[in-house]
Structures are given as C-alpha cells and as structure tokens.
C-alpha cells in the first residue's frame, strides 16, 4: 500500500493519528499544512517524513510553474526553512531537502524549471519505495525459517512511502514462506507498535503477539526471541543508531541474551557528518506520557519526561540492513 501520493499539487497521505480506528487519508494543500501534520505525527516515520519534505518542496515548485529559476529557488529555500523546523531528529527530512535543493540548483533555467523540480521531488519519493524493497530482500537473507523476531515502534509501510524497512524485511521473509512469527512492542508513549505495526502485521497475515515495552527482558530471558529488527531515524558515521525511545533498552537486553540486533534503513537515513553530541533528540510534550489517547493516567501536577528517541551504540548492533547490502555498524561509511 502507498502511504503517500501526489495529486496535482496536493499531498494525499494516511492520517496515522487515527489508526487503528480508521484508515483515512488527509489532503495537504500547502507546505504549512505539511509541517502541521508532521508536528502532530499524522505523518511520521523517518523515510515518510523525508518523502513529505520533498513533496512540500514540490508544492512550492508546482505553485510557481512557468516562473524562472531565480523566482522559484528562493521560494524553495523558504519552504525548506519552514519544513526543517518541524521535527529535529529524523535525518531523512534534512537529507530530502538538501538533495532536492542541490538538484534544483544544478538544473538549467527555463520555462519548465519548476516542472522539472517537481519531477526531482517525485523521483525522490519513488526511490524510497525502491530502496525499501531492495533492503527487505537483503534483510530476508538473515532470517531463518521459524525465526521469532522482535520489532519496536513502526518501521512498516506507514513509516515509509511503501513496503517498510524493519517490517519490510519481515514482510519479505513471510512472503518467502519462512514461517516466521513476531513480537511487537506497543511503543509508549505514542503506541506506534500497538496502533500501526499490529495493524500492518494483521493485514500481512503474519503470526504475531503484542507485548508491552516492559516485557522485552522477560521474553528474551524465556528464550522467545531469535532476532531483533528495528528501523532508524538517523545512523551516524560512528555507527550509532538513533531510533524510537526504547530501542537502546532492547539492544542492551539483546546483547545480554546473545540475540542478534539488526537495524534496517535506507541510505537516506545516514548522517555521515554530524557528531553524536550535536544530534538533537526531540523532546515532545510531556502530556503524551501523562495521558493515553487523551485520558489522563497520572495525578494532576505530576511532571514527565518525553524524549522521543534514544541512541544505540555500534557495539550493540549486529548489522545495518540497507538497499546496498548489510554492513557492520563500523563500516557505515563504506555505504556513502
Ligand atoms: O516518532 P516517530 O513515530 O516518527 O518515530 C519513528 C521511528 O522511530 C521509527 O522506528 C523510524 O523512523 C524508522 S521508520 C522506517
């Protein structure tokens, strides 16, 4: 299923905040609406965030069809500034903007300049679907028949343009008849595992059970997990993996129990420039922790922390699965 579509200047995408109650699409007509949808996590998941960023630039170019390069480029930069301020951690957003702006800069001027910028953006979006399929095929080679795989958050079709990353590997292994089963963490506070991953796994027909985040140690101790596969929001040259809060805990536990821990991500999730200490971990509204879907679960006056992501060091990562193949975290640079 395609999670995001371009319809003549309008972005049509799944409103992920409504799932699993409703699978509904929203229509976003302007980059401002895209930014709002990103902040409210109606659009979420690193590769999809990147695709939405590219399409926000496409909207700007589309509005300026027929205009010369020196009229369109400054507007593209304005939109990019707006979109950059939406969410800070998933590097796909920044990579998408930089890639499209770089390509737009190098395009020749002409009456069809803006149309060609739109094409660049649409190509970026298409490439995501293609990368996910490729990385899923590479990843499925790591899966043995009857493997019991633990995954965290949602790294599926909803988090990407199509197919998914960690869930893409699971999808591929399932389609190859490997008879796998999955444990999916609910992923507090936004419940991407319970709401989205469970939705996708059910549709795929994969055998799975949902667990709370706190059960991970127990299920590993009981020998119920053969492999862990998660997605990523940013992978650094040092091999550090930034992903949904709770990933680090799972990686430590996997290490403790000798369970391989894999990260599946397209190369658009690589950040070979930023040192770890300069990565911004998004801090979201504490209300997301103090409430579950609008229902208060802690006494009034209680404060909460709400970092949305954490950092897993390379020594806990068995391999990074990309569209170019599987590499050890210390070899991330070789993918450039
Ligand atoms: O806050 P979210 O839901 O955007 O965070 C999503 C994750 O952390 C995913 O694991 C990651 O983006 C990989 S999605 C293929």
Tab-separated table of N, CA, C and O in Angstrom, residues 33-157:
chain	number	residue	atom	x	y	z
A	33	UNK	N	0.552	23.181	5.890
A	33	UNK	CA	-0.273	22.042	6.335
A	33	UNK	C	0.586	20.792	6.514
A	33	UNK	O	0.347	19.982	7.405
A	34	UNK	N	1.603	20.656	5.674
A	34	UNK	CA	2.516	19.500	5.800
A	34	UNK	C	3.254	19.591	7.133
A	34	UNK	O	3.350	18.613	7.884
A	35	UNK	N	3.765	20.777	7.440
A	35	UNK	CA	4.515	20.974	8.696
A	35	UNK	C	3.626	20.641	9.896
A	35	UNK	O	4.044	19.965	10.836
A	36	UNK	N	2.396	21.091	9.860
A	36	UNK	CA	1.460	20.828	10.963
A	36	UNK	C	1.241	19.299	11.100
A	36	UNK	O	1.286	18.754	12.202
A	37	UNK	N	1.046	18.646	9.974
A	37	UNK	CA	0.811	17.190	10.008
A	37	UNK	C	2.038	16.441	10.534
A	37	UNK	O	1.915	15.439	11.240
A	38	UNK	N	3.225	16.962	10.213
A	38	UNK	CA	4.455	16.342	10.726
A	38	UNK	C	4.538	16.512	12.240
A	38	UNK	O	4.800	15.560	12.970
A	39	UNK	N	4.284	17.739	12.713
A	39	UNK	CA	4.379	18.006	14.154
A	39	UNK	C	3.375	17.172	14.937
A	39	UNK	O	3.671	16.694	16.026
A	40	UNK	N	2.195	17.016	14.372
A	40	UNK	CA	1.136	16.270	15.079
A	40	UNK	C	1.276	14.764	14.860
A	40	UNK	O	0.420	13.992	15.292
A	41	UNK	N	2.312	14.373	14.145
A	41	UNK	CA	2.593	12.966	13.851
A	41	UNK	C	1.447	12.263	13.108
A	41	UNK	O	1.221	11.077	13.275
A	42	UNK	N	0.740	13.043	12.302
A	42	UNK	CA	-0.208	12.415	11.370
A	42	UNK	C	0.622	11.754	10.279
A	42	UNK	O	0.283	10.721	9.737
A	43	UNK	N	1.764	12.411	9.960
A	43	UNK	CA	2.800	11.823	9.105
A	43	UNK	C	3.968	11.560	10.034
A	43	UNK	O	4.382	12.461	10.759
A	44	UNK	N	4.486	10.317	10.034
A	44	UNK	CA	5.617	10.015	10.920
A	44	UNK	C	6.392	8.831	10.333
A	44	UNK	O	5.962	8.212	9.375
A	45	UNK	N	7.556	8.553	10.959
A	45	UNK	CA	8.436	7.523	10.418
A	45	UNK	C	9.449	8.193	9.507
A	45	UNK	O	9.064	8.968	8.604
A	46	UNK	N	10.726	7.923	9.758
A	46	UNK	CA	11.780	8.708	9.111
A	46	UNK	C	11.681	8.787	7.574
A	46	UNK	O	11.697	9.898	7.022
A	47	UNK	N	11.575	7.654	6.865
A	47	UNK	CA	11.535	7.777	5.402
A	47	UNK	C	10.310	8.541	4.902
A	47	UNK	O	10.392	9.307	3.940
A	48	UNK	N	9.174	8.356	5.584
A	48	UNK	CA	7.970	9.079	5.160
A	48	UNK	C	8.096	10.574	5.451
A	48	UNK	O	7.631	11.410	4.661
A	49	UNK	N	8.739	10.903	6.542
A	49	UNK	CA	8.982	12.315	6.861
A	49	UNK	C	9.822	12.939	5.733
A	49	UNK	O	9.554	14.054	5.273
A	50	UNK	N	10.819	12.187	5.270
A	50	UNK	CA	11.660	12.655	4.152
A	50	UNK	C	10.833	12.853	2.886
A	50	UNK	O	10.960	13.875	2.197
A	51	UNK	N	9.957	11.896	2.602
A	51	UNK	CA	9.119	11.990	1.395
A	51	UNK	C	8.196	13.200	1.488
A	51	UNK	O	8.009	13.942	0.512
A	52	UNK	N	7.623	13.422	2.671
A	52	UNK	CA	6.715	14.564	2.854
A	52	UNK	C	7.473	15.882	2.673
A	52	UNK	O	6.946	16.841	2.088
A	53	UNK	N	8.712	15.921	3.146
A	53	UNK	CA	9.530	17.130	2.997
A	53	UNK	C	9.772	17.418	1.510
A	53	UNK	O	9.640	18.562	1.047
A	54	UNK	N	10.112	16.359	0.763
A	54	UNK	CA	10.348	16.530	-0.680
A	54	UNK	C	9.067	17.023	-1.360
A	54	UNK	O	9.105	17.909	-2.224
A	55	UNK	N	7.925	16.483	-0.951
A	55	UNK	CA	6.673	16.870	-1.603
A	55	UNK	C	6.231	18.294	-1.203
A	55	UNK	O	5.520	18.958	-1.965
A	56	UNK	N	6.660	18.742	-0.031
A	56	UNK	CA	6.375	20.136	0.347
A	56	UNK	C	7.121	21.074	-0.605
A	56	UNK	O	6.590	22.114	-1.034
A	57	UNK	N	8.350	20.680	-0.968
A	57	UNK	CA	9.095	21.473	-1.962
A	57	UNK	C	8.406	21.392	-3.326
A	57	UNK	O	8.320	22.384	-4.060
A	58	UNK	N	7.898	20.196	-3.653
A	58	UNK	CA	7.183	20.024	-4.931
A	58	UNK	C	5.980	20.961	-4.987
A	58	UNK	O	5.688	21.557	-6.034
A	59	UNK	N	5.289	21.112	-3.850
A	59	UNK	CA	4.113	22.002	-3.830
A	59	UNK	C	4.508	23.443	-4.171
A	59	UNK	O	3.801	24.141	-4.892
A	60	UNK	N	5.641	23.849	-3.607
A	60	UNK	CA	6.106	25.220	-3.852
A	60	UNK	C	6.443	25.402	-5.332
A	60	UNK	O	6.059	26.403	-5.953
A	61	UNK	N	7.152	24.416	-5.892
A	61	UNK	CA	7.519	24.499	-7.308
A	61	UNK	C	6.254	24.480	-8.177
A	61	UNK	O	6.123	25.267	-9.130
A	62	UNK	N	5.327	23.636	-7.813
A	62	UNK	CA	4.091	23.477	-8.596
A	62	UNK	C	3.313	24.795	-8.663
A	62	UNK	O	2.790	25.178	-9.709
A	63	UNK	N	3.290	25.493	-7.520
A	63	UNK	CA	2.586	26.784	-7.448
A	63	UNK	C	3.247	27.828	-8.367
A	63	UNK	O	2.605	28.755	-8.827
A	64	UNK	N	4.547	27.629	-8.640
A	64	UNK	CA	5.291	28.630	-9.412
A	64	UNK	C	5.606	28.150	-10.836
A	64	UNK	O	6.570	28.602	-11.447
A	65	UNK	N	4.770	27.234	-11.338
A	65	UNK	CA	5.002	26.724	-12.695
A	65	UNK	C	5.101	27.867	-13.708
A	65	UNK	O	4.326	28.821	-13.625
A	66	UNK	N	6.065	27.734	-14.611
A	66	UNK	CA	6.238	28.752	-15.655
A	66	UNK	C	7.154	29.888	-15.244
A	66	UNK	O	7.572	30.687	-16.065
A	67	UNK	N	7.492	29.961	-13.955
A	67	UNK	CA	8.344	31.057	-13.463
A	67	UNK	C	9.823	30.678	-13.613
A	67	UNK	O	10.177	29.502	-13.593
A	68	UNK	N	10.690	31.692	-13.744
A	68	UNK	CA	12.117	31.391	-13.934
A	68	UNK	C	12.783	30.916	-12.643
A	68	UNK	O	12.260	31.097	-11.543
A	69	UNK	N	13.967	30.362	-12.829
A	69	UNK	CA	14.734	29.768	-11.727
A	69	UNK	C	14.950	30.764	-10.573
A	69	UNK	O	14.802	30.401	-9.405
A	70	UNK	N	15.297	32.018	-10.929
A	70	UNK	CA	15.615	32.967	-9.845
A	70	UNK	C	14.378	33.400	-9.050
A	70	UNK	O	14.479	34.052	-8.021
A	71	UNK	N	13.209	33.037	-9.552
A	71	UNK	CA	11.961	33.321	-8.823
A	71	UNK	C	11.589	32.078	-7.966
A	71	UNK	O	11.089	32.215	-6.850
A	72	UNK	N	11.881	30.895	-8.501
A	72	UNK	CA	11.456	29.647	-7.829
A	72	UNK	C	12.419	29.275	-6.700
A	72	UNK	O	11.979	28.926	-5.592
A	73	UNK	N	13.725	29.366	-6.971
A	73	UNK	CA	14.706	28.896	-5.972
A	73	UNK	C	14.549	29.532	-4.590
A	73	UNK	O	14.493	28.821	-3.581
A	74	UNK	N	14.435	30.886	-4.511
A	74	UNK	CA	14.291	31.481	-3.168
A	74	UNK	C	13.058	30.961	-2.432
A	74	UNK	O	13.076	30.788	-1.220
A	75	UNK	N	11.992	30.682	-3.177
A	75	UNK	CA	10.765	30.158	-2.546
A	75	UNK	C	10.993	28.733	-2.034
A	75	UNK	O	10.472	28.345	-0.996
A	76	UNK	N	11.781	27.975	-2.773
A	76	UNK	CA	12.102	26.605	-2.329
A	76	UNK	C	12.870	26.667	-1.007
A	76	UNK	O	12.613	25.900	-0.083
A	77	UNK	N	13.815	27.607	-0.933
A	77	UNK	CA	14.603	27.743	0.305
A	77	UNK	C	13.706	28.172	1.468
A	77	UNK	O	13.884	27.717	2.591
A	78	UNK	N	12.723	29.017	1.172
A	78	UNK	CA	11.795	29.471	2.224
A	78	UNK	C	11.003	28.267	2.760
A	78	UNK	O	10.867	28.076	3.972
A	79	UNK	N	10.505	27.461	1.844
A	79	UNK	CA	9.741	26.267	2.261
A	79	UNK	C	10.640	25.325	3.058
A	79	UNK	O	10.237	24.774	4.089
A	80	UNK	N	11.871	25.162	2.588
A	80	UNK	CA	12.801	24.257	3.279
A	80	UNK	C	13.015	24.721	4.719
A	80	UNK	O	13.044	23.911	5.645
A	81	UNK	N	13.135	26.048	4.902
A	81	UNK	CA	13.338	26.575	6.270
A	81	UNK	C	12.161	26.223	7.170
A	81	UNK	O	12.327	25.815	8.310
A	82	UNK	N	10.998	26.348	6.619
A	82	UNK	CA	9.765	26.046	7.357
A	82	UNK	C	9.731	24.552	7.740
A	82	UNK	O	9.466	24.190	8.890
A	83	UNK	N	10.026	23.707	6.769
A	83	UNK	CA	9.926	22.265	6.988
A	83	UNK	C	11.015	21.778	7.949
A	83	UNK	O	10.771	20.902	8.790
A	84	UNK	N	12.196	22.375	7.856
A	84	UNK	CA	13.300	21.994	8.750
A	84	UNK	C	12.921	22.131	10.221
A	84	UNK	O	13.448	21.443	11.075
A	85	UNK	N	12.026	23.077	10.504
A	85	UNK	CA	11.668	23.361	11.899
A	85	UNK	C	10.563	22.419	12.418
A	85	UNK	O	10.100	22.583	13.540
A	86	UNK	N	10.148	21.436	11.610
A	86	UNK	CA	9.008	20.606	12.042
A	86	UNK	C	9.412	19.567	13.084
A	86	UNK	O	8.860	19.523	14.176
A	87	UNK	N	10.378	18.713	12.754
A	87	UNK	CA	10.867	17.705	13.717
A	87	UNK	C	12.382	17.610	13.536
A	87	UNK	O	12.872	17.604	12.406
A	88	UNK	N	13.142	17.468	14.638
A	88	UNK	CA	14.593	17.630	14.519
A	88	UNK	C	15.426	16.350	14.341
A	88	UNK	O	16.598	16.453	13.996
A	89	UNK	N	14.861	15.177	14.583
A	89	UNK	CA	15.754	14.014	14.733
A	89	UNK	C	15.910	13.165	13.463
A	89	UNK	O	17.028	12.785	13.119
A	90	UNK	N	14.814	12.863	12.804
A	90	UNK	CA	14.919	12.006	11.606
A	90	UNK	C	15.701	12.746	10.518
A	90	UNK	O	15.239	13.757	9.990
A	91	UNK	N	16.877	12.220	10.188
A	91	UNK	CA	17.748	12.946	9.246
A	91	UNK	C	17.202	12.882	7.828
A	91	UNK	O	17.564	13.692	6.978
A	92	UNK	N	16.299	11.945	7.569
A	92	UNK	CA	15.700	11.822	6.234
A	92	UNK	C	15.080	13.144	5.798
A	92	UNK	O	15.098	13.477	4.623
A	93	UNK	N	14.529	13.870	6.762
A	93	UNK	CA	13.912	15.168	6.452
A	93	UNK	C	14.965	16.120	5.872
A	93	UNK	O	14.761	16.721	4.811
A	94	UNK	N	16.101	16.212	6.544
A	94	UNK	CA	17.153	17.151	6.118
A	94	UNK	C	17.815	16.647	4.839
A	94	UNK	O	18.114	17.433	3.937
A	95	UNK	N	18.014	15.335	4.752
A	95	UNK	CA	18.617	14.765	3.540
A	95	UNK	C	17.724	15.001	2.323
A	95	UNK	O	18.213	15.310	1.231
A	96	UNK	N	16.409	14.858	2.523
A	96	UNK	CA	15.475	15.064	1.401
A	96	UNK	C	15.546	16.515	0.924
A	96	UNK	O	15.677	16.777	-0.282
A	97	UNK	N	15.490	17.442	1.864
A	97	UNK	CA	15.524	18.866	1.490
A	97	UNK	C	16.833	19.197	0.790
A	97	UNK	O	16.840	19.847	-0.266
A	98	UNK	N	17.944	18.726	1.377
A	98	UNK	CA	19.250	19.046	0.782
A	98	UNK	C	19.395	18.447	-0.607
A	98	UNK	O	19.933	19.079	-1.520
A	99	UNK	N	18.918	17.217	-0.749
A	99	UNK	CA	19.059	16.563	-2.057
A	99	UNK	C	18.251	17.305	-3.131
A	99	UNK	O	18.761	17.609	-4.212
A	100	UNK	N	16.987	17.620	-2.810
A	100	UNK	CA	16.145	18.292	-3.804
A	100	UNK	C	16.701	19.690	-4.110
A	100	UNK	O	16.806	20.087	-5.277
A	101	UNK	N	17.089	20.425	-3.065
A	101	UNK	CA	17.627	21.778	-3.300
A	101	UNK	C	18.901	21.710	-4.140
A	101	UNK	O	19.094	22.514	-5.062
A	102	UNK	N	19.754	20.740	-3.834
A	102	UNK	CA	21.005	20.574	-4.592
A	102	UNK	C	20.716	20.296	-6.056
A	102	UNK	O	21.327	20.899	-6.953
A	103	UNK	N	19.750	19.418	-6.312
A	103	UNK	CA	19.424	19.087	-7.711
A	103	UNK	C	18.768	20.274	-8.403
A	103	UNK	O	19.019	20.534	-9.577
A	104	UNK	N	17.924	21.005	-7.659
A	104	UNK	CA	17.253	22.177	-8.248
A	104	UNK	C	18.297	23.236	-8.628
A	104	UNK	O	18.217	23.845	-9.696
A	105	UNK	N	19.288	23.412	-7.765
A	105	UNK	CA	20.366	24.383	-8.042
A	105	UNK	C	21.054	24.048	-9.366
A	105	UNK	O	21.438	24.928	-10.109
A	106	UNK	N	21.237	22.741	-9.608
A	106	UNK	CA	22.026	22.380	-10.794
A	106	UNK	C	21.180	22.278	-12.070
A	106	UNK	O	21.718	22.062	-13.155
A	107	UNK	N	19.854	22.427	-11.955
A	107	UNK	CA	19.013	22.396	-13.158
A	107	UNK	C	19.180	23.695	-13.946
A	107	UNK	O	19.324	24.763	-13.357
A	108	UNK	N	19.123	23.572	-15.253
A	108	UNK	CA	19.195	24.775	-16.100
A	108	UNK	C	17.907	25.571	-15.969
A	108	UNK	O	16.840	25.002	-15.722
A	109	UNK	N	18.021	26.871	-16.157
A	109	UNK	CA	16.827	27.724	-16.127
A	109	UNK	C	15.970	27.439	-17.376
A	109	UNK	O	16.449	26.850	-18.344
A	110	UNK	N	14.730	27.832	-17.335
A	110	UNK	CA	13.845	27.651	-18.492
A	110	UNK	C	12.405	27.731	-18.033
A	110	UNK	O	12.132	27.701	-16.835
A	111	UNK	N	11.482	27.801	-18.990
A	111	UNK	CA	10.061	27.950	-18.636
A	111	UNK	C	9.547	26.733	-17.853
A	111	UNK	O	8.594	26.834	-17.098
A	112	UNK	N	10.189	25.592	-18.084
A	112	UNK	CA	9.718	24.377	-17.392
A	112	UNK	C	10.561	24.063	-16.152
A	112	UNK	O	10.543	22.947	-15.656
A	113	UNK	N	11.296	25.072	-15.652
A	113	UNK	CA	12.175	24.836	-14.490
A	113	UNK	C	11.387	24.231	-13.315
A	113	UNK	O	11.762	23.199	-12.762
A	114	UNK	N	10.278	24.867	-12.961
A	114	UNK	CA	9.501	24.406	-11.796
A	114	UNK	C	8.968	22.989	-12.020
A	114	UNK	O	8.962	22.163	-11.094
A	115	UNK	N	8.542	22.715	-13.249
A	115	UNK	CA	8.047	21.357	-13.552
A	115	UNK	C	9.134	20.321	-13.325
A	115	UNK	O	8.887	19.231	-12.810
A	116	UNK	N	10.365	20.711	-13.701
A	116	UNK	CA	11.474	19.763	-13.532
A	116	UNK	C	11.815	19.575	-12.047
A	116	UNK	O	12.209	18.492	-11.634
A	117	UNK	N	11.634	20.630	-11.263
A	117	UNK	CA	11.844	20.490	-9.807
A	117	UNK	C	10.800	19.500	-9.238
A	117	UNK	O	11.137	18.629	-8.430
A	118	UNK	N	9.571	19.642	-9.692
A	118	UNK	CA	8.524	18.705	-9.223
A	118	UNK	C	8.947	17.273	-9.561
A	118	UNK	O	8.843	16.374	-8.730
A	119	UNK	N	9.462	17.086	-10.762
A	119	UNK	CA	9.905	15.735	-11.165
A	119	UNK	C	10.990	15.198	-10.230
A	119	UNK	O	10.986	14.032	-9.863
A	120	UNK	N	11.935	16.082	-9.871
A	120	UNK	CA	13.015	15.683	-8.954
A	120	UNK	C	12.410	15.191	-7.640
A	120	UNK	O	12.812	14.160	-7.094
A	121	UNK	N	11.421	15.918	-7.140
A	121	UNK	CA	10.782	15.565	-5.855
A	121	UNK	C	10.068	14.227	-5.967
A	121	UNK	O	10.172	13.372	-5.074
A	122	UNK	N	9.348	14.038	-7.064
A	122	UNK	CA	8.595	12.787	-7.226
A	122	UNK	C	9.545	11.599	-7.372
A	122	UNK	O	9.278	10.502	-6.879
A	123	UNK	N	10.682	11.866	-8.006
A	123	UNK	CA	11.690	10.808	-8.153
A	123	UNK	C	12.229	10.407	-6.778
A	123	UNK	O	12.450	9.230	-6.494
A	124	UNK	N	12.435	11.404	-5.934
A	124	UNK	CA	12.926	11.133	-4.571
A	124	UNK	C	11.941	10.209	-3.838
A	124	UNK	O	12.338	9.253	-3.176
A	125	UNK	N	10.680	10.491	-3.999
A	125	UNK	CA	9.637	9.706	-3.320
A	125	UNK	C	9.626	8.273	-3.864
A	125	UNK	O	9.582	7.304	-3.111
A	126	UNK	N	9.674	8.151	-5.181
A	126	UNK	CA	9.701	6.816	-5.808
A	126	UNK	C	10.889	6.001	-5.311
A	126	UNK	O	10.786	4.809	-5.051
A	127	UNK	N	12.023	6.679	-5.182
A	127	UNK	CA	13.258	5.977	-4.796
A	127	UNK	C	13.101	5.331	-3.425
A	127	UNK	O	13.664	4.267	-3.165
A	128	UNK	N	12.310	5.932	-2.547
A	128	UNK	CA	12.137	5.355	-1.213
A	128	UNK	C	11.494	3.969	-1.312
A	128	UNK	O	11.955	3.010	-0.683
A	129	UNK	N	10.444	3.867	-2.115
A	129	UNK	CA	9.756	2.583	-2.269
A	129	UNK	C	10.738	1.529	-2.796
A	129	UNK	O	10.808	0.395	-2.298
A	130	UNK	N	11.529	1.945	-3.762
A	130	UNK	CA	12.502	1.047	-4.394
A	130	UNK	C	13.563	0.581	-3.382
A	130	UNK	O	13.893	-0.603	-3.293
A	131	UNK	N	14.068	1.537	-2.585
A	131	UNK	CA	15.111	1.202	-1.595
A	131	UNK	C	14.581	0.219	-0.557
A	131	UNK	O	15.282	-0.707	-0.157
A	132	UNK	N	13.341	0.423	-0.149
A	132	UNK	CA	12.768	-0.465	0.863
A	132	UNK	C	12.643	-1.890	0.354
A	132	UNK	O	12.894	-2.844	1.081
A	133	UNK	N	12.223	-2.015	-0.885
A	133	UNK	CA	12.099	-3.360	-1.452
A	133	UNK	C	13.465	-4.046	-1.488
A	133	UNK	O	13.592	-5.203	-1.114
A	134	UNK	N	14.459	-3.303	-1.928
A	134	UNK	CA	15.808	-3.887	-2.040
A	134	UNK	C	16.337	-4.273	-0.675
A	134	UNK	O	16.884	-5.363	-0.489
A	135	UNK	N	16.210	-3.378	0.305
A	135	UNK	CA	16.782	-3.690	1.624
A	135	UNK	C	16.030	-4.853	2.265
A	135	UNK	O	16.615	-5.656	3.012
A	136	UNK	N	14.757	-4.980	1.944
A	136	UNK	CA	13.974	-6.086	2.512
A	136	UNK	C	14.484	-7.423	1.984
A	136	UNK	O	14.549	-8.414	2.722
A	137	UNK	N	14.870	-7.433	0.720
A	137	UNK	CA	15.391	-8.680	0.129
A	137	UNK	C	16.739	-9.023	0.769
A	137	UNK	O	16.985	-10.162	1.156
A	138	UNK	N	17.596	-8.006	0.957
A	138	UNK	CA	18.876	-8.253	1.644
A	138	UNK	C	18.626	-8.758	3.062
A	138	UNK	O	19.259	-9.704	3.520
A	139	UNK	N	17.701	-8.107	3.747
A	139	UNK	CA	17.440	-8.441	5.150
A	139	UNK	C	16.853	-9.833	5.308
A	139	UNK	O	17.188	-10.556	6.263
A	140	UNK	N	15.988	-10.220	4.366
A	140	UNK	CA	15.309	-11.525	4.495
A	140	UNK	C	16.317	-12.679	4.461
A	140	UNK	O	16.056	-13.750	5.001
A	141	UNK	N	17.491	-12.417	3.861
A	141	UNK	CA	18.520	-13.478	3.814
A	141	UNK	C	19.033	-13.789	5.210
A	141	UNK	O	19.598	-14.860	5.457
A	142	UNK	N	18.890	-12.845	6.127
A	142	UNK	CA	19.372	-13.053	7.503
A	142	UNK	C	18.365	-13.840	8.344
A	142	UNK	O	18.663	-14.229	9.475
A	143	UNK	N	17.180	-14.015	7.807
A	143	UNK	CA	16.105	-14.651	8.577
A	143	UNK	C	16.060	-16.145	8.290
A	143	UNK	O	16.037	-16.566	7.136
A	144	UNK	N	16.057	-16.922	9.371
A	144	UNK	CA	15.981	-18.386	9.223
A	144	UNK	C	14.517	-18.823	9.340
A	144	UNK	O	13.709	-18.117	9.950
A	145	UNK	N	14.210	-19.992	8.790
A	145	UNK	CA	12.839	-20.496	8.935
A	145	UNK	C	12.437	-20.549	10.415
A	145	UNK	O	13.250	-20.914	11.263
A	146	UNK	N	11.219	-20.163	10.687
A	146	UNK	CA	10.611	-20.191	12.026
A	146	UNK	C	11.220	-19.193	13.021
A	146	UNK	O	11.001	-19.327	14.222
A	147	UNK	N	12.002	-18.259	12.504
A	147	UNK	CA	12.553	-17.236	13.413
A	147	UNK	C	11.430	-16.506	14.140
A	147	UNK	O	10.381	-16.203	13.551
A	148	UNK	N	11.716	-16.188	15.405
A	148	UNK	CA	10.793	-15.360	16.185
A	148	UNK	C	11.463	-13.988	16.324
A	148	UNK	O	12.514	-13.868	16.954
A	149	UNK	N	10.872	-12.995	15.691
A	149	UNK	CA	11.520	-11.690	15.544
A	149	UNK	C	10.818	-10.651	16.417
A	149	UNK	O	9.587	-10.554	16.400
A	150	UNK	N	11.617	-9.904	17.150
A	150	UNK	CA	11.044	-8.798	17.932
A	150	UNK	C	11.285	-7.489	17.187
A	150	UNK	O	12.384	-7.249	16.680
A	151	UNK	N	10.245	-6.672	17.088
A	151	UNK	CA	10.413	-5.350	16.480
A	151	UNK	C	9.807	-4.281	17.387
A	151	UNK	O	8.984	-4.590	18.250
A	152	UNK	N	10.252	-3.055	17.174
A	152	UNK	CA	9.861	-1.940	18.043
A	152	UNK	C	9.321	-0.797	17.190
A	152	UNK	O	9.754	-0.621	16.058
A	153	UNK	N	8.392	-0.049	17.750
A	153	UNK	CA	7.813	1.100	17.049
A	153	UNK	C	7.135	0.641	15.754
A	153	UNK	O	6.671	-0.505	15.659
A	154	UNK	N	7.072	1.484	14.758
A	154	UNK	CA	6.547	1.069	13.457
A	154	UNK	C	7.536	1.475	12.380
A	154	UNK	O	7.777	2.665	12.158
A	155	UNK	N	8.132	0.470	11.766
A	155	UNK	CA	9.043	0.699	10.646
A	155	UNK	C	8.474	-0.043	9.443
A	155	UNK	O	9.142	-0.818	8.771
A	156	UNK	N	7.188	0.198	9.216
A	156	UNK	CA	6.481	-0.507	8.154
A	156	UNK	C	6.099	0.406	7.010
A	156	UNK	O	6.667	1.486	6.827
A	157	UNK	N	5.088	-0.023	6.238
A	157	UNK	CA	4.613	0.777	5.113
A	157	UNK	C	4.167	2.157	5.586
A	157	UNK	O	4.371	3.160	4.903
